[in-house]
Coordinates of C-alpha atoms in Angstrom, one line a residue:
M428 CA 118.5 41.5 -67.1
T429 CA 120.7 39.4 -64.9
S430 CA 119.5 35.8 -64.6
I431 CA 119.2 34.4 -61.1
P432 CA 121.5 31.4 -60.5
K433 CA 119.5 28.1 -60.1
L434 CA 120.0 26.3 -56.8
F435 CA 117.3 23.7 -56.9
G436 CA 117.4 20.5 -59.1
T437 CA 114.7 17.8 -59.5
S438 CA 114.9 17.0 -55.8
G439 CA 116.0 20.0 -53.8
I440 CA 119.5 21.5 -53.6
R441 CA 122.2 19.0 -53.8
G442 CA 126.0 18.9 -54.2
K443 CA 129.4 18.1 -52.6
Y444 CA 129.9 19.6 -49.1
Q445 CA 132.0 22.8 -49.2
E446 CA 131.8 22.9 -52.9
Q447 CA 128.2 23.4 -54.0
I448 CA 126.8 22.9 -50.4
T449 CA 128.5 25.5 -48.3
L450 CA 127.5 26.7 -44.8
E451 CA 127.0 30.2 -46.2
L452 CA 124.5 28.8 -48.7
A453 CA 122.7 26.8 -46.0
I454 CA 122.4 30.0 -43.8
N455 CA 121.1 32.1 -46.7
V456 CA 118.6 29.4 -47.7
A457 CA 117.3 29.4 -44.1
R458 CA 117.1 33.2 -44.1
A459 CA 115.3 33.1 -47.4
L460 CA 112.8 30.5 -46.2
A461 CA 112.1 32.6 -43.1
K462 CA 111.4 35.7 -45.3
Y463 CA 109.2 33.6 -47.6
I464 CA 107.0 32.2 -44.9
G465 CA 106.7 35.5 -42.9
G466 CA 109.4 35.5 -40.3
V467 CA 108.6 36.3 -36.7
G468 CA 106.4 33.6 -35.0
K469 CA 106.5 31.1 -37.8
K470 CA 107.5 27.5 -37.1
V471 CA 109.9 25.4 -39.1
V472 CA 110.5 21.6 -38.7
I473 CA 114.0 20.4 -39.4
G474 CA 115.5 16.9 -39.8
R475 CA 118.6 15.3 -41.2
D476 CA 120.0 12.0 -42.4
T477 CA 123.1 10.3 -41.2
R478 CA 125.7 12.2 -43.2
T479 CA 128.7 13.5 -41.3
T480 CA 127.9 17.1 -42.4
G481 CA 124.2 16.9 -41.5
K482 CA 124.6 18.2 -37.9
I483 CA 126.6 21.2 -38.7
I484 CA 124.3 22.2 -41.6
E485 CA 121.3 21.7 -39.2
N486 CA 122.9 23.9 -36.6
V487 CA 123.6 26.9 -38.9
M488 CA 120.2 26.7 -40.6
S489 CA 118.5 26.5 -37.1
A490 CA 120.5 29.6 -36.0
A491 CA 119.6 31.5 -39.2
L492 CA 115.9 30.7 -38.8
M493 CA 115.9 31.9 -35.2
E494 CA 117.9 35.0 -36.2
C495 CA 114.9 35.8 -38.5
G496 CA 112.4 35.2 -35.7
C497 CA 111.3 31.7 -36.5
D498 CA 110.8 28.9 -34.0
V499 CA 112.7 25.7 -34.9
L500 CA 111.2 22.2 -34.2
K501 CA 114.1 19.8 -34.3
L502 CA 113.6 16.1 -35.1
G503 CA 117.2 15.1 -35.2
M504 CA 118.2 12.2 -37.4
V505 CA 115.1 10.9 -39.1
P506 CA 113.9 9.7 -42.5
T507 CA 112.6 12.3 -44.9
P508 CA 108.9 11.2 -44.6
V509 CA 109.0 12.0 -40.8
V510 CA 109.9 15.7 -41.7
G511 CA 107.0 15.9 -44.2
Y512 CA 104.5 14.3 -41.7
A513 CA 105.7 16.4 -38.7
T514 CA 105.4 19.6 -40.8
L515 CA 101.8 18.6 -41.5
K516 CA 100.8 17.3 -38.0
K517 CA 102.6 20.0 -35.9
G518 CA 101.0 22.8 -37.8
A519 CA 104.4 24.2 -38.9
D520 CA 104.8 26.7 -41.7
A521 CA 107.6 24.8 -43.5
G522 CA 109.9 21.9 -43.2
I523 CA 113.6 21.3 -44.0
M524 CA 115.2 18.0 -44.7
I525 CA 119.0 17.9 -44.8
T526 CA 119.9 15.0 -47.1
A527 CA 121.5 14.0 -50.4
S528 CA 119.3 11.0 -50.6
H529 CA 121.2 8.2 -52.6
N530 CA 124.3 10.3 -53.3
P531 CA 127.7 9.3 -51.8
S532 CA 128.9 10.4 -48.4
E533 CA 130.7 13.6 -49.5
Y534 CA 127.4 15.0 -50.8
N535 CA 124.6 16.7 -48.9
G536 CA 121.6 18.7 -49.7
I537 CA 118.5 20.7 -48.6
K538 CA 114.9 20.0 -49.5
L539 CA 111.9 22.2 -48.4
W540 CA 108.4 21.2 -47.4
N541 CA 105.1 22.9 -47.3
N542 CA 102.7 22.8 -44.3
D543 CA 100.6 20.2 -46.0
G544 CA 103.6 17.8 -46.3
L545 CA 104.1 18.5 -50.0
A546 CA 107.6 19.4 -51.3
Y547 CA 108.2 22.9 -52.5
K548 CA 107.0 23.5 -56.0
Q549 CA 109.2 25.0 -58.7
H550 CA 107.7 28.5 -58.4
Q551 CA 108.3 28.4 -54.6
E552 CA 111.9 27.3 -55.2
A553 CA 112.3 30.1 -57.7
E554 CA 111.2 32.6 -55.0
I555 CA 113.7 31.2 -52.5
E556 CA 116.4 31.5 -55.2
K557 CA 115.4 35.1 -55.8
I558 CA 115.6 36.0 -52.1
V559 CA 119.0 34.3 -51.7
Y560 CA 120.4 36.1 -54.8
N561 CA 119.2 39.5 -53.7
K562 CA 120.1 38.8 -50.1
D563 CA 116.7 40.2 -49.2
F564 CA 116.7 38.9 -45.6
E565 CA 115.0 40.2 -42.5
V566 CA 116.9 39.6 -39.3
V567 CA 115.3 40.6 -36.0
G568 CA 116.4 42.2 -32.7
W569 CA 117.2 40.4 -29.5
D570 CA 113.6 40.6 -28.3
E571 CA 112.2 38.7 -31.3
V572 CA 114.6 35.9 -32.0
G573 CA 113.0 32.5 -32.3
C574 CA 113.2 29.5 -30.0
E575 CA 114.4 25.9 -30.5
Y576 CA 112.3 22.9 -29.5
D577 CA 113.2 19.2 -29.4
I578 CA 110.4 17.2 -31.0
S579 CA 112.4 14.0 -31.6
S580 CA 109.8 11.9 -29.8
F581 CA 107.4 12.7 -32.7
K582 CA 108.9 9.8 -34.6
D583 CA 107.0 7.4 -32.2
K584 CA 103.7 8.8 -33.4
Y585 CA 104.8 8.6 -37.0
V586 CA 105.6 4.8 -36.6
D587 CA 102.2 4.2 -34.9
D588 CA 100.4 6.0 -37.7
I589 CA 102.1 4.3 -40.6
I590 CA 101.4 0.9 -39.1
K591 CA 97.8 1.8 -38.7
V592 CA 97.2 3.1 -42.2
S593 CA 99.2 0.2 -43.8
E594 CA 96.6 -2.4 -42.6
I595 CA 99.4 -4.9 -42.1
N596 CA 98.3 -8.0 -40.3
P597 CA 100.2 -8.5 -37.0
N598 CA 98.8 -12.0 -36.7
K599 CA 100.4 -13.2 -39.9
P600 CA 104.1 -12.5 -39.3
L601 CA 106.5 -12.7 -42.2
K602 CA 110.3 -12.9 -42.1
V603 CA 111.6 -9.6 -43.4
V604 CA 115.2 -8.6 -44.1
I605 CA 115.8 -4.8 -44.0
D606 CA 118.9 -3.1 -45.5
A607 CA 118.8 0.6 -44.5
A608 CA 122.2 1.5 -46.0
S609 CA 123.3 2.9 -42.6
G610 CA 121.0 5.8 -43.5
A611 CA 118.2 7.7 -41.9
G612 CA 115.9 4.6 -41.9
S613 CA 118.4 2.6 -39.8
Y614 CA 116.4 2.4 -36.6
L615 CA 113.0 3.4 -37.6
S616 CA 112.3 1.0 -40.5
A617 CA 113.1 -2.1 -38.5
N618 CA 111.3 -0.7 -35.5
A619 CA 108.1 -0.1 -37.5
M620 CA 108.2 -3.5 -39.0
R621 CA 108.8 -5.3 -35.7
K622 CA 106.1 -3.2 -34.0
A623 CA 103.8 -4.4 -36.8
G624 CA 104.4 -8.0 -35.7
M625 CA 107.0 -9.0 -38.4
D626 CA 110.1 -11.1 -37.8
V627 CA 112.9 -8.7 -38.8
I628 CA 116.5 -9.3 -39.6
T629 CA 118.6 -6.1 -40.3
L630 CA 121.6 -5.3 -42.5
N631 CA 123.4 -2.0 -42.5
S632 CA 121.1 -0.7 -39.9
Q633 CA 123.6 1.1 -37.8
P634 CA 123.5 4.9 -38.6
D635 CA 126.8 5.9 -40.2
G636 CA 127.3 8.8 -42.6
F637 CA 130.2 7.0 -44.3
F638 CA 127.8 4.3 -45.5
P639 CA 130.4 1.5 -44.8
G640 CA 128.2 -1.4 -45.8
R641 CA 127.0 -0.2 -49.2
N642 CA 126.4 2.8 -51.3
P643 CA 123.0 4.4 -50.5
E644 CA 121.7 4.0 -54.0
P645 CA 119.4 0.9 -53.8
N646 CA 120.3 -0.8 -57.1
A647 CA 121.3 -4.4 -58.0
E648 CA 125.1 -3.7 -57.6
N649 CA 124.7 -2.4 -54.1
L650 CA 122.1 -4.9 -52.9
Q651 CA 123.9 -8.2 -53.6
T652 CA 124.2 -9.0 -49.8
L653 CA 120.5 -8.4 -49.2
M654 CA 119.6 -10.6 -52.2
K655 CA 121.8 -13.4 -51.0
T656 CA 120.7 -13.1 -47.4
V657 CA 117.0 -13.3 -48.2
K658 CA 117.5 -16.5 -50.2
A659 CA 119.9 -18.0 -47.7
I660 CA 117.7 -17.6 -44.6
G661 CA 114.4 -18.3 -46.3
A662 CA 113.0 -14.9 -45.8
D663 CA 109.6 -13.9 -47.3
I664 CA 110.9 -10.5 -48.5
G665 CA 113.8 -8.1 -48.5
I666 CA 113.5 -4.3 -48.1
A667 CA 116.1 -1.8 -49.1
H668 CA 116.1 2.0 -48.6
D669 CA 118.2 4.9 -49.8
G670 CA 120.1 7.3 -47.6
D671 CA 117.0 9.2 -46.4
A672 CA 114.5 6.4 -46.6
D673 CA 112.0 8.1 -48.9
R674 CA 112.4 5.2 -51.3
M675 CA 111.8 1.5 -51.0
I676 CA 112.9 -1.4 -53.2
A677 CA 112.0 -5.0 -52.5
V678 CA 113.7 -8.3 -53.0
D679 CA 111.4 -11.4 -53.5
E680 CA 111.7 -14.6 -51.6
K681 CA 113.9 -16.1 -54.3
G682 CA 116.5 -13.4 -53.8
R683 CA 115.7 -11.5 -57.0
L684 CA 115.7 -7.8 -57.0
S685 CA 112.2 -6.7 -58.0
D686 CA 111.7 -5.0 -61.4
F687 CA 111.0 -1.4 -60.2
D688 CA 108.1 -0.8 -62.7
K689 CA 106.4 -4.1 -61.7
L690 CA 106.7 -3.3 -58.0
L691 CA 105.1 0.1 -58.6
T692 CA 102.4 -1.7 -60.6
I693 CA 101.6 -4.2 -57.8
M694 CA 101.0 -1.3 -55.4
A695 CA 99.0 0.7 -57.9
K696 CA 96.6 -2.2 -58.4
E697 CA 96.0 -2.2 -54.7
F698 CA 94.6 1.3 -54.8
G699 CA 92.9 1.2 -58.3
G700 CA 91.3 4.3 -59.8
L701 CA 93.6 7.0 -61.1
V702 CA 97.4 6.6 -60.4
I703 CA 100.1 9.0 -61.3
T704 CA 103.6 8.1 -62.6
T705 CA 106.3 9.7 -64.7
V706 CA 107.0 9.7 -68.5
D707 CA 109.7 7.0 -68.2
A708 CA 107.5 4.4 -66.4
S709 CA 106.7 1.1 -68.1
A710 CA 103.6 0.3 -70.1
C711 CA 103.0 -2.7 -67.9
L712 CA 101.4 -0.2 -65.5
D713 CA 98.9 0.9 -68.2
T714 CA 98.2 -2.7 -69.1
Q715 CA 97.5 -3.9 -65.6
M716 CA 95.5 -0.8 -64.6
S717 CA 93.3 -1.2 -67.7
M718 CA 92.4 -4.7 -66.5
I719 CA 90.8 -3.3 -63.3
D720 CA 89.3 -0.2 -65.1
G721 CA 92.0 2.0 -63.7
E722 CA 93.7 4.9 -65.3
V723 CA 97.3 6.1 -65.5
K724 CA 98.4 9.8 -65.9
R725 CA 102.0 10.8 -66.5
T726 CA 104.1 13.7 -65.3
P727 CA 107.7 15.0 -65.8
V728 CA 110.4 13.0 -63.9
G729 CA 110.6 14.0 -60.2
D730 CA 108.5 13.2 -57.1
V731 CA 107.4 16.9 -56.8
H732 CA 105.6 16.7 -60.2
V733 CA 104.0 13.4 -59.2
A734 CA 102.8 14.9 -55.9
E735 CA 101.4 18.0 -57.6
S736 CA 99.5 15.8 -60.1
I737 CA 98.1 13.6 -57.3
V738 CA 96.6 16.7 -55.6
E739 CA 95.3 18.3 -58.9
N740 CA 93.7 15.1 -60.1
N741 CA 92.6 13.6 -56.7
A742 CA 94.5 10.5 -57.5
T743 CA 94.6 7.4 -55.3
F744 CA 98.4 6.7 -55.5
G745 CA 101.5 7.8 -57.3
G746 CA 105.2 7.0 -57.7
E747 CA 108.3 6.8 -59.8
P748 CA 109.9 3.5 -60.9
S749 CA 112.9 4.5 -58.7
G750 CA 110.9 3.3 -55.6
T751 CA 109.7 6.8 -54.7
W752 CA 106.0 6.3 -53.8
L753 CA 103.5 8.8 -52.5
H754 CA 100.5 7.8 -50.4
P755 CA 97.9 10.6 -50.5
D756 CA 95.7 8.8 -47.9
F757 CA 98.6 9.5 -45.4
C758 CA 100.8 12.4 -46.4
M759 CA 102.1 13.9 -49.6
C760 CA 105.8 13.2 -48.7
P761 CA 107.4 10.2 -50.4
D762 CA 107.6 7.5 -47.8
G763 CA 109.8 4.4 -48.0
L764 CA 108.8 3.1 -44.6
L765 CA 105.1 3.1 -45.3
S766 CA 105.8 1.7 -48.8
A767 CA 107.7 -1.2 -47.1
L768 CA 104.8 -1.9 -44.7
R769 CA 102.3 -1.9 -47.6
I770 CA 104.3 -4.2 -49.9
V771 CA 104.7 -6.6 -46.9
H772 CA 100.9 -6.4 -46.5
C773 CA 100.5 -7.2 -50.3
V774 CA 102.5 -10.4 -49.7
Q775 CA 100.4 -11.3 -46.7
K776 CA 97.2 -10.7 -48.7
N777 CA 98.1 -11.9 -52.2
G778 CA 100.9 -14.5 -51.8
P779 CA 104.6 -14.7 -52.6
L780 CA 106.1 -11.6 -54.1
S781 CA 107.8 -13.6 -56.9
Q782 CA 104.4 -14.9 -58.1
Q783 CA 103.0 -11.4 -58.1
L784 CA 105.9 -10.0 -60.1
D785 CA 106.0 -12.9 -62.6
A786 CA 102.3 -12.4 -63.3
I787 CA 103.0 -8.9 -64.8
E788 CA 104.1 -8.6 -68.4
S789 CA 107.8 -8.1 -69.2
Y790 CA 108.4 -6.0 -72.2
P791 CA 111.8 -5.5 -74.0
T792 CA 113.3 -2.1 -72.9
L793 CA 116.4 -0.2 -74.0
R794 CA 118.0 3.0 -72.7
S795 CA 120.7 4.7 -74.7
K796 CA 122.2 8.2 -74.9
I797 CA 123.7 10.5 -77.5
T798 CA 126.4 13.1 -76.7
C799 CA 125.0 16.6 -77.0
P800 CA 126.6 19.8 -75.8
N801 CA 124.5 21.5 -73.1
D802 CA 124.2 24.7 -75.2
K803 CA 122.6 22.8 -78.1
K804 CA 120.0 20.8 -76.0
D805 CA 117.3 23.4 -76.2
K806 CA 117.6 23.8 -80.0
I807 CA 117.7 20.0 -80.6
M808 CA 114.6 19.5 -78.3
E809 CA 112.7 22.1 -80.3
I810 CA 113.3 20.1 -83.4
V811 CA 112.4 16.8 -81.6
T812 CA 109.1 18.4 -80.4
D813 CA 108.3 19.7 -83.9
K814 CA 109.3 16.8 -86.1
F815 CA 110.0 13.5 -84.2
Q816 CA 106.4 12.2 -84.4
D817 CA 106.6 12.5 -88.2
E818 CA 109.0 9.5 -88.2
F819 CA 106.3 7.1 -87.0
D820 CA 102.7 6.1 -87.7
K821 CA 100.0 4.6 -85.4
I822 CA 100.8 7.0 -82.6
K823 CA 98.2 7.0 -79.8
E824 CA 99.5 9.9 -77.7
V825 CA 102.2 12.5 -77.7
L826 CA 103.4 13.9 -74.4
T827 CA 105.8 16.9 -74.3
I828 CA 105.7 17.6 -70.6
D829 CA 109.3 16.3 -70.1
G830 CA 111.1 15.7 -73.4
V831 CA 109.0 14.1 -76.0
R832 CA 107.2 10.8 -75.4
L833 CA 105.4 9.0 -78.2
Q834 CA 103.0 6.2 -77.2
F835 CA 101.9 3.9 -80.0
E836 CA 98.6 2.1 -80.4
D837 CA 100.0 -1.3 -79.2
N838 CA 101.3 0.5 -76.0
S839 CA 104.9 0.5 -77.2
W840 CA 106.6 3.9 -76.5
V841 CA 109.7 6.0 -77.0
L842 CA 111.0 8.9 -74.9
I843 CA 113.6 11.5 -76.0
R844 CA 114.7 13.6 -73.0
P845 CA 117.7 15.8 -72.3
S846 CA 119.8 14.9 -69.3
G847 CA 119.6 17.5 -66.6
T848 CA 123.1 16.9 -65.3
E849 CA 125.2 15.6 -68.2
P850 CA 125.9 16.5 -71.9
Y851 CA 123.6 13.9 -73.3
I852 CA 120.2 13.4 -74.8
R853 CA 118.7 10.2 -73.6
I854 CA 116.5 7.7 -75.6
T855 CA 114.3 5.3 -73.7
A856 CA 112.0 2.9 -75.4
E857 CA 109.8 -0.1 -74.6
A858 CA 108.0 -2.3 -77.0
M859 CA 105.8 -5.4 -77.1
T860 CA 108.4 -7.3 -79.1
Q861 CA 112.2 -7.1 -79.5
Q862 CA 111.8 -6.5 -83.2
K863 CA 109.6 -3.5 -82.6
L864 CA 112.0 -2.2 -80.0
D865 CA 115.0 -2.4 -82.4
E866 CA 113.0 -0.6 -85.0
I867 CA 112.0 2.2 -82.6
I868 CA 115.6 2.7 -81.3
D869 CA 117.0 2.7 -84.8
I870 CA 114.6 5.3 -86.0
A871 CA 115.1 7.5 -82.9
T872 CA 118.9 7.3 -83.0
K873 CA 119.2 8.1 -86.7
F874 CA 116.7 11.0 -86.3
L875 CA 118.8 12.5 -83.4
E876 CA 122.1 11.9 -85.1
K877 CA 120.8 13.7 -88.2
Q878 CA 119.8 16.8 -86.2
L879 CA 123.2 16.9 -84.4

């Protein structure tokens, strides 16, 4: 039996333009989506980020959808969360976001959304892959082709709605610096923050698919200018987005980049109850949630898994340490703009961000990797699943949903997980003391080396 080539990764289809992401692929994915949702008379929302190749991919996908009888609702250049929200609010049957998120300019990608604002699940992606592979498309005659509608003004409703749900106080203006990376959040993030009454200064907020100011990955290396600016002008907080603005990372008033896990913890405490995160998130979240009688549940890495678990468990909030947060009281699409408004509200309500961050425990953490050929990963991980826990005692929980994660009775933990893109097996560990961390890493490394 011939295996169907896999197109989707952890966050949609992604690759270099005209290498992995070709116009032919974009057309076929659109045709497959049309077939999957039922073709004639169905409605599909489509948006794109600022990449130079976004418009041409949007054009061919729109044409392919109409060729199959679907009506296309075009948002134009917008952040990913606008696509998810528009798909929900416009009663569309599916949504498409053309983006490569934090990847460099030469990349692009395609991510699909359900009519409830939730990203396509793995079984849905597998169906799309099957239709593409078999070229099982259904084009229509001249009398059934779809229509195209401009719904770019919908972004105004989106801005009004995220301001309202954020509960940000317009009568307590803070000085906010926003670095949008010249990505899809360039206009809208600052617009939302100003409309909410904040005093806003912008960096890299002119849309430009070459990302001239900084790489769209919001990490310490790329956010040096934001960090220095916040400190130099005495701002209350800095906000950074990735290329499609579904992520948000904050800089405190001292110019320090926030610890991603601590930032997630601050927001999780605002919601309380059950929160969802991934297997690689810090134990500081567990510690802080236990203090307010909250609960933490973990999923495989990827915002789709977090979203599915939020729905299944009726959770209050969820997110990854990368800055990808989901707000189920609004929409099930990761939303960097709403996250920004809500973290500003936290500063209004609870005081300086630096104090909130420093009040959360810091545990020694280490990430390492061991070279492992891709064709050996499955066999090695079978051994890890079967035998790794035998190397330790005082284990509180074993998770095998994404690699193998051992959590110990003192909340220390270790995760062994194969890389999805490189020939490595990764080891991540966090412990209450440096000595315990060194012991865990030493045992894990020797165990893996022995198997290899």
